[in-house]
Short mmCIF file of C-alpha atoms in Angstrom, two decimals:
data_model
loop_
_atom_site.label_atom_id
_atom_site.label_comp_id
_atom_site.label_asym_id
_atom_site.label_seq_id
_atom_site.Cartn_x
_atom_site.Cartn_y
_atom_site.Cartn_z
CA MET A 824 0.00 0.00 0.00
CA VAL A 825 1.32 3.46 -0.96
CA ARG A 826 1.69 5.66 2.11
CA SER A 827 0.93 9.39 1.83
CA VAL A 828 2.47 12.20 3.88
CA CYS A 829 1.50 15.86 4.15
CA ILE A 830 3.96 18.47 5.40
CA ARG A 831 1.27 20.85 6.57
CA ASN A 832 1.36 24.64 6.42
CA ALA A 833 5.10 25.07 5.96
CA ASP A 834 6.28 28.63 6.54
CA TRP A 835 8.12 28.55 3.22
CA VAL A 836 8.07 26.13 0.29
CA VAL A 837 10.50 26.37 -2.63
CA ALA A 838 8.10 25.33 -5.40
CA TRP A 839 8.71 24.81 -9.11
CA ASP A 840 6.97 27.06 -11.63
CA ALA A 841 6.99 24.93 -14.78
CA LYS A 842 5.67 27.68 -17.04
CA ALA A 843 8.35 30.16 -15.97
CA GLY A 844 11.04 27.46 -15.73
CA ARG A 845 12.16 28.58 -12.28
CA HIS A 846 11.67 28.08 -8.57
CA ASN A 847 9.54 30.41 -6.51
CA TYR A 848 8.68 30.87 -2.85
CA ARG A 849 5.29 29.94 -1.47
CA GLN A 850 4.32 30.74 2.10
CA ASN A 851 2.01 28.78 4.39
CA ALA A 852 1.77 25.94 1.86
CA ASP A 853 1.31 22.18 2.06
CA LEU A 854 3.45 19.58 0.35
CA VAL A 855 2.01 16.10 -0.11
CA PHE A 856 3.75 12.99 -1.39
CA ALA A 857 2.54 9.43 -1.85
CA GLY A 858 5.14 6.73 -2.23
CA ASP A 859 7.98 8.12 -4.30
CA ARG A 860 6.04 10.97 -5.98
CA ILE A 861 4.91 14.46 -5.01
CA THR A 862 1.15 14.84 -5.44
CA HIS A 863 0.44 18.38 -4.22
CA VAL A 864 2.29 21.67 -3.65
CA GLY A 865 0.22 24.61 -2.46
CA PRO A 866 -2.07 25.87 0.31
CA GLY A 867 -5.10 24.21 1.80
CA TYR A 868 -4.73 20.53 0.91
CA ALA A 869 -7.99 18.84 1.93
CA GLY A 870 -7.47 15.25 0.82
CA PRO A 871 -6.80 12.23 3.04
CA VAL A 872 -3.25 11.38 4.12
CA ASP A 873 -1.69 8.69 6.28
CA GLU A 874 0.64 11.05 8.14
CA GLU A 875 0.78 14.76 8.83
CA VAL A 876 4.00 16.60 9.67
CA SER A 877 3.90 20.18 10.94
CA GLY A 878 5.58 22.71 8.69
CA LYS A 879 5.62 25.40 11.36
CA GLY A 880 9.07 26.99 11.56
CA ARG A 881 10.17 25.03 8.49
CA MET A 882 11.22 25.61 4.90
CA VAL A 883 10.61 22.76 2.47
CA MET A 884 12.85 22.66 -0.61
CA PRO A 885 13.88 20.22 -3.32
CA GLY A 886 16.76 17.83 -2.75
CA LEU A 887 20.06 19.11 -4.11
CA VAL A 888 21.97 17.49 -6.97
CA ASN A 889 25.72 16.87 -6.57
CA LEU A 890 26.87 16.57 -10.17
CA HIS A 891 30.49 15.53 -9.65
CA THR A 892 32.29 13.78 -6.82
CA HIS A 893 34.62 10.91 -5.91
CA PRO A 894 33.35 9.51 -2.59
CA SER A 895 35.48 6.38 -2.34
CA VAL A 896 38.78 8.23 -1.88
CA MET A 897 38.29 11.86 -0.88
CA PRO A 898 37.41 11.49 2.84
CA VAL A 899 40.77 9.79 3.44
CA PHE A 900 42.54 13.00 2.40
CA LYS A 901 40.90 15.13 5.11
CA SER A 902 43.32 17.49 6.89
CA ILE A 903 46.01 16.58 4.32
CA ARG A 904 44.89 17.81 0.91
CA GLU A 905 43.75 21.30 1.94
CA GLU A 906 47.27 22.76 1.59
CA LEU A 907 48.91 20.15 -0.62
CA ALA A 908 50.10 21.64 -3.92
CA ASN A 909 52.90 21.43 -6.46
CA PRO A 910 53.95 24.85 -7.78
CA LYS A 911 56.05 23.21 -10.50
CA LEU A 912 52.86 21.78 -12.00
CA TYR A 913 50.92 25.02 -11.69
CA PHE A 914 50.01 24.27 -8.06
CA THR A 915 47.77 21.26 -8.63
CA ALA A 916 48.51 18.19 -6.52
CA LEU A 917 46.44 16.08 -8.89
CA TYR A 918 49.40 14.30 -10.45
CA ASP A 919 51.89 13.63 -7.68
CA GLY A 920 50.49 14.80 -4.36
CA TRP A 921 47.31 13.50 -2.80
CA ASN A 922 47.70 10.11 -4.52
CA LEU A 923 50.48 9.40 -2.04
CA PHE A 924 47.69 9.04 0.52
CA ARG A 925 45.29 6.95 -1.56
CA PRO A 926 43.28 4.35 0.36
CA GLU A 927 43.47 0.62 -0.15
CA PRO A 928 40.53 -0.95 -2.04
CA GLU A 929 39.06 -2.51 1.11
CA ASP A 930 38.80 0.94 2.73
CA CYS A 931 36.88 2.50 -0.14
CA VAL A 932 33.47 1.38 1.17
CA TRP A 933 34.08 3.26 4.41
CA ALA A 934 35.21 6.41 2.63
CA ALA A 935 32.09 6.21 0.48
CA ARG A 936 29.88 5.84 3.55
CA GLN A 937 31.40 8.90 5.17
CA ALA A 938 31.02 10.94 1.98
CA TYR A 939 27.41 9.82 1.50
CA CYS A 940 26.58 10.83 5.08
CA GLU A 941 28.07 14.28 4.54
CA ALA A 942 26.10 14.65 1.33
CA LEU A 943 22.80 13.66 2.93
CA LEU A 944 23.27 15.94 5.91
CA SER A 945 23.72 18.91 3.58
CA GLY A 946 20.45 18.25 1.75
CA CYS A 947 21.85 16.31 -1.20
CA THR A 948 19.47 13.67 -2.53
CA THR A 949 21.12 12.92 -5.91
CA LEU A 950 24.83 12.30 -6.32
CA VAL A 951 27.12 11.40 -9.22
CA ASP A 952 29.71 8.93 -7.92
CA MET A 953 32.75 8.90 -10.22
CA CYS A 954 35.21 6.22 -9.14
CA PHE A 955 37.32 3.37 -10.39
CA PRO A 956 35.32 0.27 -9.36
CA PHE A 957 36.01 -1.33 -5.99
CA PRO A 958 34.50 -4.31 -4.11
CA GLY A 959 31.10 -3.58 -2.58
CA TRP A 960 30.46 -0.37 -4.53
CA LEU A 961 26.89 -1.15 -5.59
CA ASP A 962 25.96 -2.47 -2.15
CA VAL A 963 27.16 0.61 -0.27
CA MET A 964 25.43 2.93 -2.74
CA ALA A 965 22.15 1.10 -2.21
CA GLU A 966 22.66 1.17 1.56
CA SER A 967 23.03 4.97 1.57
CA GLY A 968 19.47 5.73 0.52
CA LEU A 969 20.75 8.33 -1.93
CA ARG A 970 19.78 8.56 -5.58
CA ILE A 971 23.13 7.80 -7.18
CA PHE A 972 24.45 7.87 -10.72
CA ILE A 973 27.28 5.36 -10.76
CA SER A 974 30.09 6.48 -13.05
CA ALA A 975 32.73 3.79 -13.44
CA LEU A 976 35.88 5.55 -14.62
CA TYR A 977 38.09 4.12 -17.34
CA GLU A 978 41.16 5.40 -19.19
CA SER A 979 43.76 4.47 -21.79
CA GLN A 980 46.75 5.74 -19.81
CA HIS A 981 47.42 7.25 -16.41
CA TRP A 982 49.32 10.25 -15.13
CA HIS A 983 52.89 10.00 -13.88
CA SER A 984 55.54 12.46 -12.78
CA ALA A 985 58.98 11.03 -12.09
CA ASN A 986 60.59 14.37 -11.22
CA GLY A 987 57.78 16.55 -9.93
CA HIS A 988 57.90 19.06 -12.75
CA GLU A 989 57.16 17.00 -15.86
CA LEU A 990 53.84 15.30 -16.53
CA THR A 991 54.05 12.02 -18.42
CA TYR A 992 51.55 9.30 -19.29
CA VAL A 993 51.87 5.55 -18.76
CA PRO A 994 49.76 3.48 -21.19
CA GLU A 995 47.43 0.83 -19.82
CA PRO A 996 48.57 -2.59 -21.13
CA ASP A 997 45.39 -3.12 -23.16
CA GLY A 998 44.80 0.53 -24.02
CA GLY A 999 42.00 0.71 -21.49
CA LYS A 1000 39.70 -1.80 -23.21
CA GLY A 1001 39.35 -3.99 -20.13
CA ALA A 1002 38.42 -1.04 -17.91
CA PHE A 1003 35.88 0.10 -20.48
CA GLU A 1004 34.33 -3.36 -20.65
CA ALA A 1005 34.18 -3.47 -16.85
CA ALA A 1006 32.39 -0.10 -16.87
CA VAL A 1007 29.89 -1.46 -19.40
CA THR A 1008 29.21 -4.51 -17.23
CA LEU A 1009 28.80 -2.40 -14.10
CA THR A 1010 26.46 -0.07 -15.95
CA ALA A 1011 24.19 -3.01 -16.81
CA GLU A 1012 24.26 -4.29 -13.22
CA THR A 1013 23.39 -0.84 -11.92
CA ARG A 1014 20.39 -0.42 -14.18
CA ALA A 1015 19.06 -3.80 -13.06
CA HIS A 1016 19.49 -3.03 -9.35
CA PRO A 1017 16.27 -3.59 -7.38
CA SER A 1018 16.52 -0.38 -5.31
CA GLY A 1019 15.30 1.73 -8.25
CA ARG A 1020 17.50 4.62 -7.05
CA LEU A 1021 20.69 3.66 -8.85
CA SER A 1022 21.31 4.90 -12.36
CA ALA A 1023 24.37 4.99 -14.59
CA MET A 1024 26.51 7.63 -16.23
CA ILE A 1025 29.26 6.88 -18.74
CA ALA A 1026 32.48 8.55 -17.60
CA PRO A 1027 35.86 8.22 -19.32
CA MET A 1028 38.37 9.54 -16.79
CA ALA A 1029 39.87 12.58 -18.52
CA ILE A 1030 40.49 14.01 -21.94
CA ASP A 1031 44.27 13.66 -21.60
CA THR A 1032 44.17 10.08 -20.26
CA THR A 1033 41.52 8.55 -22.54
CA SER A 1034 41.92 8.01 -26.27
CA VAL A 1035 39.49 9.65 -28.65
CA ASP A 1036 38.41 6.17 -29.69
CA LEU A 1037 37.46 5.15 -26.13
CA ILE A 1038 35.75 8.48 -25.49
CA ARG A 1039 33.72 7.92 -28.65
CA LYS A 1040 32.82 4.35 -27.67
CA GLY A 1041 31.61 5.59 -24.31
CA LEU A 1042 29.50 8.34 -25.84
CA GLU A 1043 28.02 5.92 -28.37
CA LEU A 1044 27.07 3.58 -25.52
CA ALA A 1045 25.57 6.44 -23.52
CA ARG A 1046 23.45 7.54 -26.45
CA ALA A 1047 22.33 4.01 -27.28
CA GLU A 1048 21.27 3.47 -23.66
CA LYS A 1049 20.00 7.07 -23.16
CA LEU A 1050 22.46 7.72 -20.35
CA PRO A 1051 24.25 10.94 -19.38
CA PHE A 1052 27.96 11.30 -20.10
CA GLN A 1053 30.69 13.19 -18.24
CA LEU A 1054 34.37 13.79 -18.97
CA HIS A 1055 37.04 15.59 -16.93
CA ALA A 1056 38.38 18.42 -19.09
CA GLY A 1057 39.72 21.89 -18.36
CA GLU A 1058 40.77 20.59 -14.95
CA ALA A 1059 44.39 21.71 -14.88
CA MET A 1060 46.74 24.03 -16.70
CA ALA A 1061 49.12 21.13 -17.41
CA GLU A 1062 46.26 19.30 -19.12
CA PHE A 1063 45.54 22.29 -21.39
CA LEU A 1064 49.22 22.58 -22.32
CA GLU A 1065 49.45 18.85 -23.00
CA MET A 1066 46.41 18.76 -25.25
CA THR A 1067 47.44 21.81 -27.25
CA ARG A 1068 50.91 20.26 -27.60
CA ARG A 1069 49.43 17.01 -28.90
CA THR A 1070 46.81 18.42 -31.20
CA GLY A 1071 47.34 22.16 -31.70
CA MET A 1072 43.78 22.59 -30.43
CA THR A 1073 42.16 23.20 -27.10
CA GLN A 1074 40.25 20.39 -25.44
CA MET A 1075 36.87 21.79 -26.46
CA GLN A 1076 37.99 22.39 -30.02
CA LEU A 1077 39.19 18.80 -30.25
CA LEU A 1078 35.93 17.43 -28.85
CA ALA A 1079 33.93 19.57 -31.27
CA LYS A 1080 36.07 18.46 -34.23
CA GLU A 1081 35.57 14.82 -33.26
CA LYS A 1082 31.79 15.37 -32.78
CA LEU A 1083 31.98 14.36 -29.12
CA LEU A 1084 29.82 17.13 -27.65
CA GLY A 1085 26.07 17.57 -27.20
CA PRO A 1086 23.26 18.21 -24.68
CA ASP A 1087 23.96 14.84 -23.05
CA VAL A 1088 27.61 15.74 -22.36
CA THR A 1089 28.84 17.28 -19.12
CA ILE A 1090 32.35 18.66 -18.84
CA GLY A 1091 33.81 18.07 -15.41
CA HIS A 1092 35.29 21.40 -14.24
CA GLY A 1093 35.80 23.28 -17.54
CA ILE A 1094 38.07 25.86 -15.89
CA PHE A 1095 41.14 25.95 -18.11
CA LEU A 1096 39.45 26.85 -21.38
CA ASP A 1097 41.01 29.16 -23.95
CA HIS A 1098 39.84 32.38 -22.28
CA HIS A 1099 41.45 31.67 -18.89
CA SER A 1100 43.87 34.41 -17.88
CA TRP A 1101 46.65 31.99 -16.91
CA LEU A 1102 46.83 30.55 -20.42
CA HIS A 1103 47.22 33.53 -22.75
CA TRP A 1104 45.95 31.36 -25.59
CA TYR A 1105 45.18 33.04 -28.88
CA THR A 1106 41.57 31.86 -29.37
CA ARG A 1107 38.39 32.68 -27.45
CA GLU A 1108 36.12 29.92 -28.74
CA ASP A 1109 35.68 27.31 -26.03
CA VAL A 1110 32.78 28.78 -24.05
CA LYS A 1111 30.83 29.38 -27.24
CA ILE A 1112 31.56 25.83 -28.39
CA LEU A 1113 30.07 24.42 -25.20
CA ALA A 1114 27.04 26.69 -25.42
CA ASP A 1115 26.43 25.98 -29.10
CA HIS A 1116 26.47 22.24 -28.43
CA GLY A 1117 24.13 22.52 -25.43
CA CYS A 1118 26.68 21.06 -23.01
CA SER A 1119 26.70 21.25 -19.23
CA VAL A 1120 29.58 22.05 -16.90
CA ALA A 1121 29.96 20.49 -13.44
CA HIS A 1122 31.46 23.30 -11.36
CA CYS A 1123 33.37 22.28 -8.21
CA PRO A 1124 35.06 25.38 -6.79
CA THR A 1125 36.43 24.06 -3.50
CA PRO A 1126 39.38 21.88 -4.61
CA PHE A 1127 40.59 24.53 -7.04
CA SER A 1128 40.27 27.35 -4.54
CA ARG A 1129 42.76 25.44 -2.38
CA TYR A 1130 45.29 25.82 -5.20
CA GLY A 1131 44.47 29.48 -5.75
CA ILE A 1132 42.56 28.63 -8.96
CA LYS A 1133 39.10 29.85 -9.95
CA LEU A 1134 36.64 29.52 -12.80
CA GLU A 1135 36.57 32.67 -14.96
CA ASP A 1136 33.66 33.00 -14.39
CA PHE A 1137 30.38 31.23 -13.49
CA GLY A 1138 28.18 34.15 -14.53
CA ALA A 1139 29.86 34.44 -17.91
CA TYR A 1140 29.29 30.75 -18.61
CA LEU A 1141 25.62 31.18 -17.75
CA LYS A 1142 25.25 34.27 -19.93
CA ALA A 1143 26.80 32.35 -22.84
CA GLY A 1144 24.04 29.74 -22.48
CA ILE A 1145 25.91 26.88 -20.79
CA ASN A 1146 23.90 24.76 -18.36
CA MET A 1147 25.76 24.87 -15.05
CA GLY A 1148 25.63 22.30 -12.26
CA ILE A 1149 27.38 22.11 -8.89
CA GLY A 1150 29.55 19.30 -7.55
CA THR A 1151 31.67 18.92 -4.44
CA ASP A 1152 34.42 16.82 -6.08
CA THR A 1153 36.34 16.51 -2.82
CA HIS A 1154 35.74 16.63 0.91
CA PRO A 1155 33.68 17.91 2.57
CA HIS A 1156 30.77 16.56 0.55
CA ASN A 1157 28.69 19.50 1.70
CA ILE A 1158 26.74 20.80 -1.28
CA LEU A 1159 25.41 23.84 0.64
CA GLU A 1160 28.92 25.03 1.46
CA GLU A 1161 29.91 24.36 -2.16
CA MET A 1162 27.07 26.61 -3.33
CA ARG A 1163 28.29 29.39 -1.04
CA THR A 1164 31.84 29.02 -2.33
CA ALA A 1165 30.63 29.04 -5.93
CA ALA A 1166 28.74 32.30 -5.42
CA ILE A 1167 31.59 34.06 -3.64
CA LEU A 1168 34.30 33.02 -6.08
CA ALA A 1169 32.13 33.89 -9.09
CA ARG A 1170 31.80 37.44 -7.80
CA ILE A 1171 35.51 37.68 -7.05
CA ALA A 1172 36.40 36.34 -10.51
CA ALA A 1173 34.09 38.82 -12.22
CA GLU A 1174 34.85 41.64 -9.76
CA ASN A 1175 31.11 42.21 -9.70
CA THR A 1176 28.57 41.52 -6.94
CA TYR A 1177 25.86 40.93 -9.53
CA ALA A 1178 27.83 38.57 -11.77
CA VAL A 1179 25.92 35.65 -10.32
CA SER A 1180 22.88 35.59 -8.07
CA THR A 1181 21.79 33.18 -5.37
CA THR A 1182 18.94 32.33 -7.75
CA ASP A 1183 21.52 31.21 -10.31
CA ILE A 1184 23.43 29.10 -7.80
CA PHE A 1185 20.31 27.41 -6.42
CA HIS A 1186 19.09 26.68 -9.96
CA ALA A 1187 22.46 25.08 -10.79
CA ALA A 1188 22.37 22.88 -7.67
CA THR A 1189 18.86 21.64 -8.46
CA VAL A 1190 17.43 21.72 -11.98
CA GLY A 1191 20.81 22.51 -13.58
CA GLY A 1192 22.21 19.25 -12.26
CA ALA A 1193 18.98 17.45 -13.13
CA LYS A 1194 19.19 18.67 -16.72
CA ALA A 1195 22.78 17.43 -17.03
CA LEU A 1196 21.54 14.04 -15.81
CA MET A 1197 18.73 14.08 -18.36
CA ARG A 1198 16.07 14.08 -15.64
CA ASP A 1199 13.02 16.32 -15.38
CA ASP A 1200 11.66 14.70 -12.21
CA ILE A 1201 14.32 15.67 -9.66
CA GLY A 1202 15.61 18.97 -8.32
CA ARG A 1203 12.12 20.49 -8.11
CA LEU A 1204 8.97 20.37 -5.99
CA THR A 1205 6.00 19.90 -8.29
CA PRO A 1206 3.28 17.26 -8.68
CA GLY A 1207 4.67 14.21 -10.47
CA ALA A 1208 8.28 14.84 -9.48
CA LYS A 1209 10.20 12.44 -7.29
CA ALA A 1210 9.66 12.90 -3.57
CA ASP A 1211 13.25 14.07 -2.98
CA ILE A 1212 12.62 16.64 -0.27
CA VAL A 1213 14.62 18.62 2.28
CA VAL A 1214 13.07 20.11 5.42
CA VAL A 1215 15.04 23.05 6.83
CA ARG A 1216 14.71 24.42 10.35
CA LEU A 1217 13.96 28.13 10.47
CA ASP A 1218 13.73 28.20 14.26
CA ILE A 1219 17.44 28.05 15.04
CA PRO A 1220 19.65 31.12 15.58
CA ASP A 1221 21.73 30.51 12.43
CA MET A 1222 18.59 30.83 10.30
CA MET A 1223 17.15 33.86 12.14
CA PRO A 1224 16.06 36.26 10.84
CA ALA A 1225 15.01 34.64 7.59
CA TYR A 1226 13.85 37.48 5.37
CA ASP A 1227 15.16 35.32 2.52
CA PRO A 1228 15.48 31.75 3.87
CA LEU A 1229 17.63 30.43 1.02
CA ARG A 1230 20.19 33.16 1.62
CA SER A 1231 20.18 32.36 5.34
CA LEU A 1232 20.69 28.69 4.50
CA ILE A 1233 23.40 29.02 1.85
CA TYR A 1234 25.46 31.87 3.28
CA ILE A 1235 25.04 31.28 7.01
CA ALA A 1236 23.53 28.09 8.40
CA ALA A 1237 24.34 25.48 5.73
CA ASP A 1238 23.96 21.88 6.95
CA ARG A 1239 23.34 22.97 10.55
CA ALA A 1240 19.77 23.84 9.53
CA VAL A 1241 18.93 20.64 7.66
CA LYS A 1242 16.42 18.69 9.72
CA ASP A 1243 14.92 15.95 7.52
CA VAL A 1244 15.73 14.56 4.09
CA TYR A 1245 13.53 12.27 1.99
CA VAL A 1246 14.63 10.35 -1.10
CA ASP A 1247 11.88 8.62 -3.08
CA GLY A 1248 9.59 9.47 -0.18
CA ARG A 1249 11.73 7.55 2.31
CA LYS A 1250 13.16 9.50 5.23
CA VAL A 1251 16.94 9.09 5.17
CA VAL A 1252 17.83 11.96 7.51
CA GLY A 1253 15.76 12.62 10.63
CA ASP A 1254 16.39 15.45 13.09
CA GLY A 1255 19.81 16.06 11.55
CA ARG A 1256 20.95 12.43 11.80
CA VAL A 1257 21.58 9.98 8.98
CA LEU A 1258 19.16 7.06 9.34
CA THR A 1259 20.60 4.69 6.73
CA MET A 1260 24.24 4.44 7.82
CA ASN A 1261 26.33 4.84 10.96
CA HIS A 1262 28.14 8.13 10.33
CA MET A 1263 30.44 7.84 13.34
CA GLU A 1264 31.46 4.29 12.50
CA ALA A 1265 32.31 5.35 8.95
CA ALA A 1266 34.37 8.30 10.21
CA GLU A 1267 36.25 6.07 12.66
CA GLN A 1268 37.01 3.53 9.94
CA VAL A 1269 38.28 6.25 7.58
CA ALA A 1270 40.45 7.70 10.34
CA ALA A 1271 41.92 4.24 10.95
CA ALA A 1272 42.55 3.81 7.23
CA GLN A 1273 44.39 7.13 7.11
CA ARG A 1274 46.57 6.06 10.05
CA ARG A 1275 47.49 2.88 8.17
CA ILE A 1276 48.36 4.85 5.04
CA LEU A 1277 50.75 7.36 6.65
CA PRO A 1278 53.66 4.88 7.11
CA LYS A 1279 53.33 3.89 3.44
CA VAL A 1280 53.95 7.39 2.10
CA PRO A 1281 57.80 7.11 1.91
CA SER A 1282 57.52 4.04 -0.33
CA ARG A 1283 55.11 5.92 -2.61
CA ASP A 1284 57.01 9.20 -2.78
CA ARG A 1285 59.72 9.58 -5.40
CA HIS A 1286 62.05 11.20 -2.86
CA GLY A 1287 61.18 8.83 -0.03
CA ARG A 1288 59.69 11.63 2.02
CA GLY A 1289 57.42 10.87 4.96
CA ALA A 1290 53.89 12.15 5.42
CA GLU A 1291 54.95 14.99 7.72
CA GLU A 1292 57.41 16.28 5.14
CA VAL A 1293 54.98 16.02 2.23
CA ALA A 1294 52.09 17.53 4.19
CA PRO A 1295 53.45 19.48 7.17
CA ARG A 1296 51.00 20.09 9.98
CA THR A 1297 49.71 23.58 10.71
CA LEU A 1298 51.79 23.76 13.89
CA PRO A 1299 55.03 21.99 14.79
CA LEU A 1300 54.71 19.11 17.20
CA ALA A 1301 56.51 19.86 20.45
CA HIS A 1302 58.30 16.99 22.18
CA GLY A 1303 58.94 16.60 25.85
#
């Protein structure tokens, strides 16, 4: 029997206006859902329901969409990666830094659990999980209660730096065919999963590590199966320099030439495009290429801000017509804090308060991400949409006063104000606590994994340095 719930007379509801194509506020409104679908948004619902929940002192909003992240590894890097950079590779630690601290395969399930808990507590209901496959991946995704797009990464070659200033590439023995076939198999298993909340995305690792042939095969598969597609590109300055060295073209120009772009394609990051001020490249075509092809960009400002890098700029991409989504990419998997960071850095990059609005950021974290995932039933509160719902407390000091409750949430309270989260109509967060997984146990297991990794760092580092030399602590440790 389908159970119905009414959140009655909520102070604020962030409702979807389909005709205008935007969210709007409604006050003193009811939200009703039955099973996994919303059935009513508006005042004065008079029909029968199985359960009533008071909306007094609450804002009800759609679940947020995290368009790009890597849960199985990132939590292990907490308190290490925040100031880990390589200035000889334009500050990124992507190639020879944080990988020194990578977890063992058996620890990936615990890292994923911790990341999923962080995501849920910040009001995320849909998450794109981009990882190289590990044992138990499907099971832990199903356990989380999240709506997850599994994105099994594959590549033809992998990054290597023997000296810390030169980026080289080591070919996979079979050119990446085995990893691609494994991704295909996992995609089929995901789509057949009984939870109904797991979907698939095709995701070659990166434009500089995956051959054009394997990128094309992945996109052909995605289109045949009607799946979304995402590719890391524009992620690092070294990547831009490598691709222009190989081809004489920028990454976007190459993808356009090879007919590998379209409305089903999301570019992960898209920062180092031909207009970026660090590059001094001679063309200014890349943003227009993405817009003309109807592509999306998954914007993840936090990891790049740690390197002193920013997108130039979010508002300009929007004005060009690019669909923008938000992802956390790294820890913390707090989509509300990511939205705040995105807004602030966009204004700094443009040197203009009005370069991007909170409206723009909220749209990107909801229906922008949904559009990239080819879904019109998530990221919005409207009859017929999935019952992916977040209940926010307005009666806590961090949210008071709440002249504009979304501003209070995004810029001030963040996850501290998230009370309840529903995915497919199932409550997965209650009173600010994850109900599907043991958050503390996951955190303890990840902390233990990190402790086991630290002694391994010298054997992984090209200079034999220990963890404390690679990633010095904020303060020296006094002895005696």
